[in-house]
XYZ file of C-alpha atoms in Angstrom:
747
model
C 27.667 -35.013 -55.272
C 28.720 -37.552 -52.637
C 26.918 -38.684 -49.665
C 26.294 -35.697 -47.703
C 26.534 -35.152 -44.079
C 22.946 -35.002 -43.174
C 23.133 -38.467 -44.842
C 25.245 -39.637 -42.403
C 23.330 -38.157 -39.347
C 20.262 -40.210 -40.391
C 22.545 -43.285 -40.856
C 24.445 -43.102 -37.301
C 21.952 -41.235 -35.391
C 23.601 -42.604 -32.215
C 27.119 -41.061 -32.758
C 25.637 -37.539 -33.179
C 24.483 -36.943 -29.581
C 26.213 -33.520 -29.636
C 24.197 -32.353 -32.462
C 20.783 -31.326 -32.849
C 17.729 -32.714 -35.212
C 19.277 -30.546 -37.960
C 22.864 -31.710 -37.279
C 24.030 -28.301 -35.610
C 25.944 -28.522 -32.635
C 23.934 -28.550 -29.564
C 25.882 -27.348 -26.621
C 25.653 -29.297 -23.226
C 23.581 -28.334 -20.933
C 25.793 -27.669 -18.176
C 25.529 -25.743 -14.604
C 28.019 -22.815 -14.325
C 30.608 -22.684 -16.613
C 33.310 -21.081 -14.762
C 35.562 -20.475 -18.102
C 32.856 -18.818 -19.255
C 32.284 -16.577 -16.153
C 36.064 -15.566 -15.895
C 36.165 -14.639 -19.732
C 33.111 -12.686 -18.966
C 34.746 -10.906 -16.320
C 37.758 -10.458 -17.978
C 35.732 -8.471 -20.842
C 33.913 -6.719 -18.580
C 36.938 -5.873 -16.184
C 36.908 -2.013 -16.314
C 33.076 -1.754 -15.961
C 32.873 -3.756 -12.869
C 35.783 -1.768 -11.600
C 34.097 1.258 -12.096
C 30.863 0.128 -10.611
C 32.835 -0.928 -7.178
C 34.511 2.005 -6.962
C 30.866 4.002 -7.517
C 29.305 2.013 -4.836
C 32.870 2.403 -2.703
C 32.823 6.368 -3.178
C 29.237 6.838 -2.427
C 29.580 4.364 0.486
C 32.347 6.772 1.911
C 30.352 9.851 0.736
C 27.447 8.703 3.180
C 29.917 7.757 5.609
C 31.287 10.990 5.779
C 27.969 13.083 6.237
C 25.919 11.324 8.976
C 26.138 12.282 12.492
C 28.051 10.466 14.899
C 25.808 8.533 17.473
C 26.300 6.685 20.465
C 25.063 3.659 21.959
C 24.976 2.995 25.760
C 24.063 -0.684 26.732
C 23.438 -2.353 29.934
C 22.784 -5.987 30.747
C 20.082 -7.594 32.993
C 19.572 -11.111 34.379
C 16.026 -12.294 34.047
C 15.390 -15.335 36.412
C 12.169 -17.335 36.043
C 11.017 -16.361 39.480
C 11.611 -13.888 42.243
C 13.468 -15.245 45.475
C 11.578 -14.740 48.872
C 12.676 -13.434 52.151
C 10.389 -16.182 53.773
C 10.215 -19.683 52.207
C 6.743 -20.872 51.034
C 4.684 -20.851 47.738
C 5.283 -18.376 45.561
C 2.498 -15.639 45.000
C -0.030 -15.311 42.504
C 2.496 -12.652 40.532
C 5.113 -14.517 40.500
C 5.976 -16.454 37.055
C 7.270 -19.956 36.592
C 8.423 -22.106 33.472
C 9.114 -25.828 33.620
C 10.779 -26.372 30.567
C 12.586 -24.474 27.496
C 9.329 -23.561 25.526
C 7.940 -22.096 28.663
C 11.293 -20.384 29.527
C 11.874 -18.956 25.785
C 8.144 -17.331 25.784
C 8.711 -15.842 29.578
C 11.939 -14.385 28.140
C 10.268 -12.899 25.386
C 7.477 -11.546 27.664
C 9.790 -9.868 29.679
C 11.581 -8.317 26.825
C 7.979 -7.071 25.387
C 7.119 -5.410 28.745
C 11.079 -3.466 28.321
C 9.474 -2.505 24.950
C 6.173 -1.386 26.117
C 4.816 2.158 26.307
C 4.020 1.773 29.656
C 7.464 1.331 30.597
C 8.547 3.957 28.127
C 6.261 6.478 29.845
C 7.820 5.487 33.190
C 11.267 6.470 32.089
C 10.360 9.484 30.347
C 8.472 11.003 33.771
C 11.534 10.078 35.736
C 14.074 11.350 33.661
C 11.574 14.502 32.546
C 12.328 14.122 29.125
C 8.850 15.379 27.932
C 9.746 18.793 26.646
C 13.408 18.526 27.431
C 15.676 20.469 24.645
C 18.655 18.199 25.420
C 16.722 14.923 24.913
C 15.183 16.080 21.331
C 18.545 17.329 19.934
C 20.217 14.156 21.115
C 17.479 12.387 18.839
C 17.845 14.876 15.863
C 14.098 16.091 15.835
C 13.049 19.667 16.765
C 11.693 20.313 19.855
C 7.878 20.531 19.762
C 6.315 23.553 19.496
C 3.589 25.436 21.752
C 0.829 24.652 19.736
C 1.502 20.947 20.450
C -0.505 19.448 23.403
C 0.700 17.639 26.709
C -0.774 14.796 25.661
C 0.906 15.200 22.033
C 4.552 16.110 23.817
C 3.948 12.799 25.842
C 3.535 10.780 23.087
C 6.392 12.198 21.161
C 8.455 11.341 23.677
C 7.283 7.743 24.349
C 7.735 7.226 20.511
C 11.171 8.634 20.237
C 12.029 6.330 23.258
C 11.047 3.101 21.655
C 12.085 4.278 18.093
C 15.636 4.031 19.580
C 15.553 1.338 22.030
C 17.312 -2.177 21.066
C 17.001 -5.544 22.905
C 19.381 -8.265 22.539
C 18.051 -11.603 23.769
C 20.003 -14.417 23.356
C 18.987 -17.978 23.085
C 20.891 -20.011 25.265
C 21.213 -17.153 27.712
C 19.355 -14.998 30.488
C 21.304 -12.114 30.129
C 19.287 -9.465 28.470
C 21.128 -6.233 26.780
C 19.294 -3.203 26.540
C 21.012 -0.604 23.945
C 20.133 3.122 23.690
C 21.633 5.193 20.674
C 21.379 9.049 19.986
C 23.673 11.572 19.222
C 24.635 12.397 23.375
C 26.663 9.756 25.036
C 25.590 11.131 28.430
C 21.873 10.849 27.158
C 22.142 7.583 26.074
C 23.507 6.335 29.333
C 21.531 7.642 31.707
C 18.262 6.535 29.460
C 19.200 3.341 29.321
C 20.122 2.839 33.130
C 16.520 4.278 33.520
C 15.152 1.688 31.673
C 17.289 -0.959 33.751
C 15.749 0.526 37.409
C 12.326 1.228 36.228
C 11.977 -1.949 34.799
C 12.618 -3.720 38.102
C 10.704 -1.205 39.814
C 7.637 -2.113 37.261
C 8.114 -5.876 38.110
C 8.088 -5.532 42.344
C 5.118 -3.167 41.871
C 3.221 -5.466 39.805
C 3.902 -8.594 42.282
C 2.839 -6.394 45.153
C -0.577 -5.304 43.351
C -1.205 -9.133 42.415
C -0.218 -10.084 46.131
C -3.073 -7.666 47.210
C -5.852 -8.644 45.270
C -5.010 -12.307 46.097
C -5.745 -11.479 49.746
C -8.827 -9.740 49.530
C -10.101 -12.196 47.091
C -8.931 -15.237 49.082
C -10.337 -13.691 52.245
C -13.593 -13.557 50.598
C -13.674 -17.083 49.305
C -12.711 -18.270 53.018
C -15.468 -16.812 54.313
C -17.761 -17.980 52.114
C -16.242 -21.732 52.217
C -16.541 -21.436 55.677
C -20.480 -20.958 55.587
C -20.512 -24.092 53.246
C -18.787 -26.183 55.445
C -21.148 -25.336 58.107
C -24.253 -26.012 56.341
C -22.955 -29.386 54.678
C -22.154 -30.539 58.190
C -25.761 -29.996 59.797
C -27.515 -31.200 56.976
C -25.516 -34.563 56.969
C -26.419 -35.047 60.884
C -29.748 -33.702 60.429
C -30.314 -36.551 57.559
C -28.491 -39.257 59.973
C -31.009 -38.568 62.954
C -34.073 -38.456 60.808
C -33.344 -41.919 59.009
C -31.560 -43.663 61.940
C -28.701 -44.557 59.945
C -25.500 -45.743 61.711
C -22.434 -46.397 60.181
C -19.869 -48.679 61.353
C -15.955 -47.434 61.550
C -15.154 -49.705 58.794
C -17.889 -48.150 56.397
C -16.743 -45.546 53.742
C -17.897 -42.044 54.670
C -18.396 -41.688 50.961
C -20.698 -44.845 50.371
C -19.016 -45.634 47.623
C -19.635 -49.293 46.204
C -17.102 -51.662 46.521
C -15.687 -50.125 49.978
C -15.540 -51.905 53.204
C -18.940 -50.126 54.347
C -20.860 -51.055 50.949
C -20.397 -54.601 51.120
C -20.405 -55.454 54.697
C -24.147 -56.788 54.709
C -25.114 -60.367 54.603
C -27.521 -59.601 52.187
C -24.999 -58.178 49.783
C -22.382 -61.110 50.520
C -25.207 -63.592 49.681
C -25.766 -61.646 46.356
C -22.320 -61.748 45.403
C -22.186 -65.860 45.915
C -25.349 -66.300 44.098
C -24.359 -63.899 40.948
C -21.136 -66.292 40.980
C -22.975 -69.385 40.780
C -25.395 -67.979 38.760
C -22.706 -67.374 36.274
C -21.551 -70.897 36.506
C -24.756 -72.423 36.197
C -25.010 -69.931 33.121
C -21.837 -71.377 31.568
C -22.891 -75.042 32.441
C -26.174 -74.426 30.530
C -24.665 -72.932 27.582
C -22.346 -75.628 27.259
C -25.337 -78.765 27.847
C -27.058 -76.685 25.085
C -24.706 -76.665 22.552
C -24.235 -80.385 23.136
C -27.714 -81.050 22.559
C -28.015 -78.477 19.489
C -25.346 -80.255 17.851
C -26.798 -83.863 18.425
C -30.642 -83.099 17.576
C -29.380 -80.901 14.252
C -27.964 -84.011 12.789
C -28.482 -87.808 11.885
C -28.699 -90.144 14.702
C -25.719 -92.215 14.089
C -23.798 -88.668 12.405
C -23.744 -86.790 15.966
C -20.187 -86.733 17.659
C -21.686 -88.095 20.882
C -23.291 -90.835 19.926
C -20.105 -92.217 17.182
C -17.596 -91.440 20.227
C -20.088 -93.843 22.630
C -18.275 -96.980 23.127
C -21.213 -99.357 22.675
C -22.366 -97.781 19.465
C -19.040 -98.258 18.576
C -18.775 -102.000 19.211
C -22.167 -102.279 17.706
C -21.115 -100.865 14.409
C -17.897 -102.882 14.317
C -20.501 -105.900 14.714
C -22.617 -104.581 11.825
C -20.238 -104.111 9.367
C -18.770 -107.687 10.260
C -22.174 -109.121 9.851
C -22.929 -107.198 6.804
C -19.708 -108.583 5.143
C -20.743 -112.147 5.993
C -24.089 -111.254 4.364
C -22.444 -110.289 1.338
C -20.481 -113.380 1.211
C -23.495 -115.414 1.462
C -25.222 -113.572 -0.947
C -22.600 -114.095 -3.361
C -23.247 -117.915 -3.067
C -26.703 -118.446 -2.343
C -30.381 -117.311 -3.301
C -32.328 -114.896 -0.609
C -34.431 -118.084 0.182
C -31.227 -119.655 1.449
C -31.126 -120.540 5.176
C -28.126 -118.918 5.782
C -28.871 -116.278 3.494
C -32.142 -115.028 5.957
C -30.276 -116.135 8.957
C -27.790 -113.497 8.741
C -30.325 -110.949 7.408
C -32.229 -111.682 10.650
C -29.181 -110.766 12.870
C -28.303 -107.773 10.921
C -31.961 -106.512 11.629
C -31.738 -107.318 15.287
C -28.430 -105.705 15.378
C -29.801 -102.357 13.740
C -32.650 -102.029 16.095
C -30.205 -102.520 19.189
C -27.875 -99.569 17.496
C -31.040 -97.358 16.876
C -32.130 -98.186 20.613
C -28.727 -97.191 22.010
C -28.216 -94.109 19.907
C -31.461 -93.005 21.246
C -30.486 -93.210 24.738
C -27.294 -91.157 23.880
C -29.204 -88.637 22.613
C -31.520 -88.490 25.652
C -28.937 -88.587 28.430
C -27.782 -85.422 26.584
C -31.117 -83.813 26.506
C -31.611 -84.595 30.000
C -28.406 -82.940 31.172
C -29.555 -79.853 29.219
C -33.025 -79.618 30.827
C -31.026 -80.286 33.965
C -28.472 -77.114 33.651
C -31.683 -75.036 32.654
C -33.461 -75.587 35.405
C -30.562 -75.012 37.811
C -29.942 -72.043 36.073
C -33.439 -70.202 36.228
C -33.547 -71.165 40.114
C -30.321 -69.265 40.591
C -31.159 -66.326 38.317
C -34.557 -66.074 40.357
C -32.752 -65.951 43.331
C -30.204 -63.566 42.545
C -33.214 -61.108 41.000
C -34.897 -61.406 44.556
C -31.683 -60.441 46.535
C -31.118 -57.813 43.980
C -34.035 -56.128 45.120
C -33.384 -56.802 48.880
C -29.842 -54.951 48.049
C -31.248 -52.129 46.376
C -33.932 -51.265 48.983
C -31.195 -51.520 51.371
C -28.542 -49.192 49.785
C -31.512 -46.500 49.142
C -30.781 -45.026 52.576
C -27.059 -44.852 51.986
C -27.136 -43.016 48.777
C -28.262 -39.447 50.395
C -25.831 -40.127 52.891
C -23.244 -40.641 50.762
C -24.043 -37.495 48.817
C -23.942 -35.531 52.099
C -20.915 -36.930 53.293
C -18.891 -36.152 49.965
C -19.982 -32.494 49.731
C -19.113 -32.273 53.507
C -15.226 -33.558 52.735
C -15.335 -31.260 49.657
C -16.031 -28.084 51.076
C -13.844 -29.315 54.306
C -10.923 -29.935 51.475
C -11.895 -26.182 49.854
C -11.848 -24.555 53.338
C -8.563 -25.986 54.456
C -6.844 -25.571 51.242
C -8.025 -21.609 51.292
C -6.962 -21.266 54.503
C -3.408 -22.246 54.272
C -3.311 -20.174 51.247
C -4.457 -17.141 52.689
C -1.954 -17.783 55.726
C 1.172 -17.981 53.246
C 0.018 -15.200 51.761
C 0.027 -12.650 54.662
C 3.128 -13.885 55.839
C 5.145 -13.502 52.459
C 2.955 -10.120 51.249
C 5.282 -7.418 50.384
C 8.415 -9.067 51.126
C 9.634 -10.403 47.410
C 12.803 -9.968 46.202
C 13.133 -9.004 42.254
C 13.910 -11.695 39.731
C 15.857 -9.276 37.657
C 19.537 -8.178 38.669
C 21.648 -5.546 36.765
C 24.739 -7.123 35.805
C 26.183 -4.077 34.163
C 25.642 -0.597 34.605
C 25.454 1.967 31.394
C 28.456 4.236 31.016
C 28.859 7.233 28.542
C 30.378 5.242 25.524
C 33.646 7.259 24.368
C 33.542 6.513 20.674
C 30.294 6.955 18.224
C 29.173 3.442 17.004
C 27.960 4.819 13.961
C 28.644 5.644 10.980
C 30.953 2.818 10.758
C 33.311 3.223 8.179
C 34.538 -0.222 7.540
C 30.924 -1.934 7.616
C 29.857 0.981 5.330
C 32.415 -0.033 2.600
C 32.358 -3.668 3.323
C 28.223 -2.883 2.084
C 29.274 -1.019 -0.605
C 31.124 -3.633 -1.989
C 28.804 -6.163 -1.431
C 26.048 -3.805 -2.908
C 28.674 -2.893 -5.800
C 29.528 -6.602 -6.392
C 26.063 -7.306 -6.957
C 24.971 -4.624 -8.910
C 28.032 -5.673 -11.166
C 26.744 -8.892 -11.189
C 23.588 -7.642 -12.509
C 24.952 -5.154 -15.165
C 27.395 -8.018 -16.767
C 24.677 -10.081 -17.005
C 22.137 -8.402 -18.460
C 25.020 -6.792 -20.535
C 25.908 -10.409 -21.806
C 22.133 -11.470 -22.612
C 21.271 -8.705 -24.708
C 24.852 -8.236 -26.676
C 25.873 -11.299 -28.914
C 29.261 -9.891 -29.626
C 31.987 -12.393 -29.539
C 35.043 -10.931 -27.323
C 37.044 -14.286 -26.404
C 36.775 -17.548 -27.400
C 34.637 -19.029 -24.642
C 32.077 -16.360 -25.705
C 31.228 -18.804 -29.042
C 29.622 -21.818 -27.463
C 26.910 -20.485 -25.189
C 26.303 -17.462 -27.201
C 25.792 -18.817 -30.892
C 25.621 -22.282 -29.792
C 28.339 -23.468 -32.042
C 31.445 -25.632 -31.669
C 34.712 -23.707 -31.675
C 36.693 -24.910 -34.490
C 39.640 -22.517 -34.250
C 40.626 -19.062 -33.387
C 43.042 -16.975 -35.258
C 45.027 -14.155 -33.811
C 44.997 -10.891 -35.612
C 47.920 -9.829 -37.393
C 49.746 -7.137 -35.902
C 51.902 -5.528 -38.776
C 50.749 -6.173 -42.507
C 48.112 -7.731 -44.203
C 47.205 -11.272 -42.969
C 47.963 -13.078 -46.582
C 51.857 -12.152 -45.684
C 51.355 -13.892 -42.177
C 49.797 -16.920 -43.884
C 53.351 -16.732 -45.996
C 55.473 -17.396 -42.946
C 54.430 -20.966 -41.821
C 55.936 -20.402 -38.233
C 53.590 -17.057 -37.729
C 50.658 -17.367 -35.322
C 48.259 -16.886 -37.640
C 49.436 -20.048 -40.064
C 49.249 -22.008 -36.884
C 45.867 -21.032 -36.412
C 44.881 -22.266 -39.517
C 46.901 -25.544 -39.208
C 45.247 -26.091 -36.145
C 41.435 -25.000 -37.762
C 42.507 -27.744 -40.652
C 42.746 -30.574 -37.734
C 39.648 -29.478 -36.602
C 37.849 -29.822 -39.789
C 39.357 -33.450 -40.428
C 37.291 -34.460 -37.579
C 34.469 -32.261 -37.575
C 31.757 -35.261 -38.478
C 31.505 -38.577 -37.393
C 32.179 -39.373 -41.162
C 35.222 -37.219 -41.316
C 35.772 -34.280 -43.499
C 32.832 -32.712 -45.401
C 32.967 -32.848 -49.131
C 31.559 -29.348 -49.784
C 32.036 -26.480 -47.268
C 30.324 -23.390 -47.279
C 32.448 -20.651 -45.325
C 30.293 -17.341 -44.610
C 29.968 -14.954 -42.132
C 27.162 -12.246 -40.486
C 28.873 -8.632 -41.771
C 31.341 -8.004 -44.453
C 35.144 -7.618 -43.680
C 35.223 -10.629 -40.615
C 38.227 -12.771 -42.434
C 36.119 -14.694 -44.180
C 38.025 -14.877 -47.986
C 40.994 -15.011 -46.154
C 39.572 -18.073 -43.990
C 38.670 -19.150 -47.011
C 41.749 -18.955 -48.771
C 43.992 -20.425 -45.714
C 41.857 -23.533 -45.327
C 42.086 -24.382 -48.786
C 45.700 -23.929 -49.329
C 45.833 -25.992 -45.940
C 44.192 -29.082 -47.515
C 46.377 -28.551 -50.755
C 49.592 -28.751 -49.027
C 47.945 -32.339 -47.452
C 47.862 -33.153 -50.685
C 44.139 -33.155 -51.525
C 42.788 -31.830 -54.750
C 40.861 -28.515 -53.475
C 38.470 -25.911 -55.130
C 38.337 -22.958 -53.696
C 34.822 -21.001 -55.364
C 34.757 -17.542 -54.974
C 30.513 -17.239 -54.727
C 30.395 -13.427 -53.688
C 29.401 -11.983 -56.957
C 28.540 -8.604 -55.481
C 31.728 -7.523 -54.347
C 34.554 -10.629 -55.372
C 37.872 -10.345 -53.994
C 39.144 -13.925 -54.103
C 40.784 -13.371 -57.821
C 42.542 -10.504 -56.350
C 44.117 -12.331 -53.519
C 45.296 -15.284 -56.427
C 46.464 -12.158 -58.659
C 44.146 -13.893 -61.470
C 41.788 -12.716 -63.783
C 37.957 -12.138 -63.120
C 36.489 -12.324 -66.902
C 35.181 -15.866 -66.354
C 33.985 -17.497 -62.959
C 31.172 -19.398 -61.251
C 28.940 -16.327 -62.836
C 29.742 -17.854 -66.157
C 29.140 -21.429 -65.403
C 25.834 -20.411 -63.829
C 24.745 -18.930 -67.242
C 26.536 -21.550 -69.575
C 26.514 -24.862 -69.944
C 30.678 -24.667 -69.811
C 32.237 -27.620 -68.048
C 34.020 -26.953 -64.864
C 37.519 -27.331 -66.148
C 37.668 -24.865 -68.267
C 36.698 -22.108 -66.135
C 38.610 -23.156 -62.734
C 42.187 -21.941 -62.503
C 44.921 -23.922 -61.385
C 47.565 -22.197 -59.003
C 51.225 -22.576 -58.809
C 50.506 -24.470 -55.210
C 49.728 -27.911 -56.339
C 46.500 -29.605 -55.800
C 44.912 -25.857 -55.611
C 42.311 -24.722 -57.969
C 40.419 -21.520 -57.866
C 36.932 -20.768 -59.511
C 36.662 -16.765 -59.377
C 33.218 -15.154 -59.124
C 33.266 -13.912 -62.607
C 31.885 -11.172 -63.891
C 29.134 -9.418 -61.647
C 25.876 -10.342 -62.681
C 22.575 -8.078 -62.458
C 20.941 -10.440 -59.793
C 23.447 -13.177 -58.371
C 20.513 -14.364 -55.994
C 18.114 -15.310 -59.069
C 21.498 -17.511 -60.247
C 22.318 -18.902 -57.439
C 18.257 -20.171 -56.945
C 18.939 -21.884 -60.431
C 19.132 -25.743 -60.428
C 22.921 -25.235 -62.343
C 24.287 -24.219 -59.138
C 23.668 -27.688 -58.174
C 25.050 -29.324 -61.365
C 27.890 -27.188 -60.244
C 28.630 -28.177 -57.356
C 27.748 -31.683 -58.330
C 30.528 -31.807 -60.455
C 33.058 -30.061 -58.498
C 32.682 -32.702 -55.746
C 33.365 -35.336 -58.229
C 36.401 -33.954 -59.846
C 37.914 -32.463 -56.498
C 38.468 -33.933 -52.852
C 37.478 -30.744 -51.067
C 35.320 -27.896 -52.223
C 35.421 -24.683 -50.384
C 32.798 -21.919 -51.227
C 33.403 -18.438 -50.495
C 29.964 -16.848 -49.991
C 28.935 -13.448 -49.008
C 27.732 -11.969 -45.700
C 24.444 -13.356 -44.539
C 23.080 -10.545 -43.263
C 20.644 -8.680 -45.941
C 21.334 -11.032 -48.720
C 19.857 -14.658 -49.667
C 22.986 -15.981 -51.317
C 24.545 -17.984 -48.144
C 21.360 -19.422 -46.997
C 20.544 -20.625 -50.405
C 23.948 -21.957 -50.691
C 23.742 -23.516 -47.325
C 21.003 -25.911 -48.033
C 23.125 -27.401 -50.860
C 26.479 -27.978 -49.195
C 27.825 -30.597 -46.278
C 28.820 -28.413 -43.921
C 29.136 -24.355 -42.923
C 32.066 -22.768 -41.202
C 30.638 -19.578 -39.672
C 33.637 -16.675 -39.392
C 33.068 -14.312 -36.628
C 35.362 -11.150 -36.007
C 36.558 -11.246 -32.436
C 35.484 -7.944 -30.500
C 33.085 -6.537 -33.123
C 30.133 -4.100 -32.178
C 26.710 -6.086 -32.862
C 23.060 -5.724 -32.206
C 21.966 -9.269 -32.755
C 23.638 -9.531 -36.261
C 25.431 -13.008 -34.882
C 22.205 -14.628 -33.788
C 19.798 -13.390 -36.859
C 22.353 -14.472 -39.199
C 22.844 -17.754 -37.329
C 18.684 -18.151 -37.390
C 18.393 -17.700 -41.334
C 20.968 -20.092 -41.847
C 19.462 -22.802 -39.492
C 15.751 -22.079 -40.983
C 17.551 -23.682 -44.435
C 18.048 -26.897 -42.239
C 21.880 -26.247 -42.644
C 24.840 -28.295 -41.583
C 26.360 -26.143 -39.232
C 30.023 -27.254 -38.559
C 31.300 -24.685 -36.211
C 32.283 -21.224 -36.036
C 36.107 -19.358 -36.508
C 36.960 -16.551 -34.293
C 39.358 -14.222 -36.088
C 41.603 -11.207 -35.466
C 41.480 -12.288 -32.000
C 43.676 -10.116 -29.855
C 45.262 -12.014 -26.919
C 47.248 -9.242 -25.823
C 43.871 -7.050 -25.121
C 42.708 -9.955 -22.964
C 45.467 -9.628 -20.926
C 47.927 -11.858 -22.783
C 45.841 -14.845 -20.796
C 45.317 -16.676 -24.329
C 49.054 -16.626 -25.918
C 50.155 -19.313 -24.258
C 47.204 -21.865 -24.766
C 47.147 -20.914 -29.080
C 50.723 -21.103 -28.976
C 51.486 -17.570 -29.652
C 54.956 -17.527 -27.428
C 55.784 -20.851 -28.494
C 58.419 -19.643 -31.086
C 61.369 -17.506 -30.372
C 61.721 -14.905 -32.965
C 64.669 -12.671 -33.478
C 65.539 -9.925 -35.824
C 67.710 -12.370 -37.985
C 64.734 -14.970 -38.648
C 62.379 -12.064 -39.022
C 64.754 -10.678 -41.891
C 64.988 -13.943 -43.702
C 61.194 -14.440 -43.382
C 60.965 -11.104 -45.244
C 63.474 -12.322 -47.720
C 62.099 -15.601 -48.504
C 58.546 -13.556 -49.039
C 60.087 -11.093 -51.331
C 61.876 -13.689 -53.473
C 58.374 -16.081 -54.155
C 56.908 -12.443 -55.195
C 59.707 -11.604 -57.292
């Protein structure tokens, strides 16, 4: 056999990025395929319409059977704090907010108060709703029986009020809307207005109650503060008299350090001056000590202070000059020579002088350090002495300062409480409400529920959602192919071609007309096969399907005939040795065929039959053997296919269906490519996916799928233009000429 399609994949893997590891087509993983979604909607249009219609009907029925309910509304404005008739500070009951978050919490607090059980109780008591038959009828609940206690009846009325109350709090406004819903419009308006009125009354009552409590509390605190102030002033005067301590006018009554009174004595001033001098002496001592440590830690002539001395520097220069002259004399004379000895003596004297000078420099640094140390010690001693004197002097002012601070604190507390008490007495009970009614509720003249448009819109949304889920689940569990867009996502195969359904006569009759839609479809399929692989047209092609009667044999014959018209030597093999039909389509004898070749060593040329059409030969199935699967499992089938591939340009194998038989999967592993024929709109229960799974288990090269018997008119005629079904213009005369031509050929 020639080089197979699988071998081409192994040699050129980069060019097969749209196929999987077995050469099978792998559809691109994209997001939402709109064409597939539209196709799914078209194929399930009646189901979607039925679901939406049912939800519409349910929404309409629910709307008609619901009781009409009326909603009354009143709007109130809530300010941060209440106004005052008299100017002054706010009372403890006033609530203020300084920023956006405080305002938001304040408004939410007010809405919680409106929803509270206490306010509902006030409304129920004002309108006498407990045991009121009209109120219970408006809530569509039965009147409480006589066996229910008064407490239970009150709780029942409160729960009904709170359950039908609606509070709307906008994010960017202080206007709060209070709504109440019931079957009686008058009752709804009364309850809403009662809520607004009782909310204002409850706010004023809380402010008055809190102000009364504050006045009583402040009066008690004021008496205690007055007693404390008197006691602390007497204690301060007694201490001053006992200690004889008299503070000047510039002395601070609190006695704090750093004040004018604390720093006015001579001892304190002397302490400050000596402490500053001691700090400077310490700095000088540290500096002198650093110089002394640096000069004493290194060799004498290596110290920076010695090297920086001008005398030492001059002596070292002279030393270098003498050493040079001595070296020159030694180079010319011996050690005992007079000039050498003279230079050596001069050098020794100079070295002694250098050592003496360097020692004097070091001694001067040491003397400076000792002097600085002595001055520091003397100053520190004097500072310590003055510290003791200053502390002794300040002992008598500590207690005085403590007593003076206590007096000041008690006086400030007393003055603040007295001012607050006067303010509360002046403004108590004259607060204005911070809640204003903007719009009074009126009895509504039309019901707010049920809302027909709203219910129908909800029914539409629910119907669309239910239809979407139904179509999705139906699509997931159904592998039937109804439109071309179903092929790639459901089968994972490329779509090679779409063959329309023959509306009259057999498909074979339509194939004889080159202008028929079926002929055009197979011509398009032939073009797809020419470029179905990167290597071009596969040499040996197997044509199979999942179930019988899907158009497999017709497609095999049409494809073979198309390649023969192109001038390619084509062999069509009928491998369906259980229900052979190719010989009947070609009007051939089935005495010899594929079964004959598999049970003998006859050459292919003796059994294959050449048809009247040029370049087209047919190998019938032959006599039906007892076990076709066993014949196809032998090595003879490979020899037959190899001989056919060497003799013909294209070899097409018409195989049995895959489902329930082992013939097609066995041969799929021997050919260069497999064409999978799928009948459109055929009822299936997983047969397609099962068949493809069996073929792929044999590592077959799947070229793609062919959708046969597709009815574009059934899909709303949306595919006819795309596949060219309406491009040609036919009339009665052309139709008669086509029939006459077919009749003459048959004769």
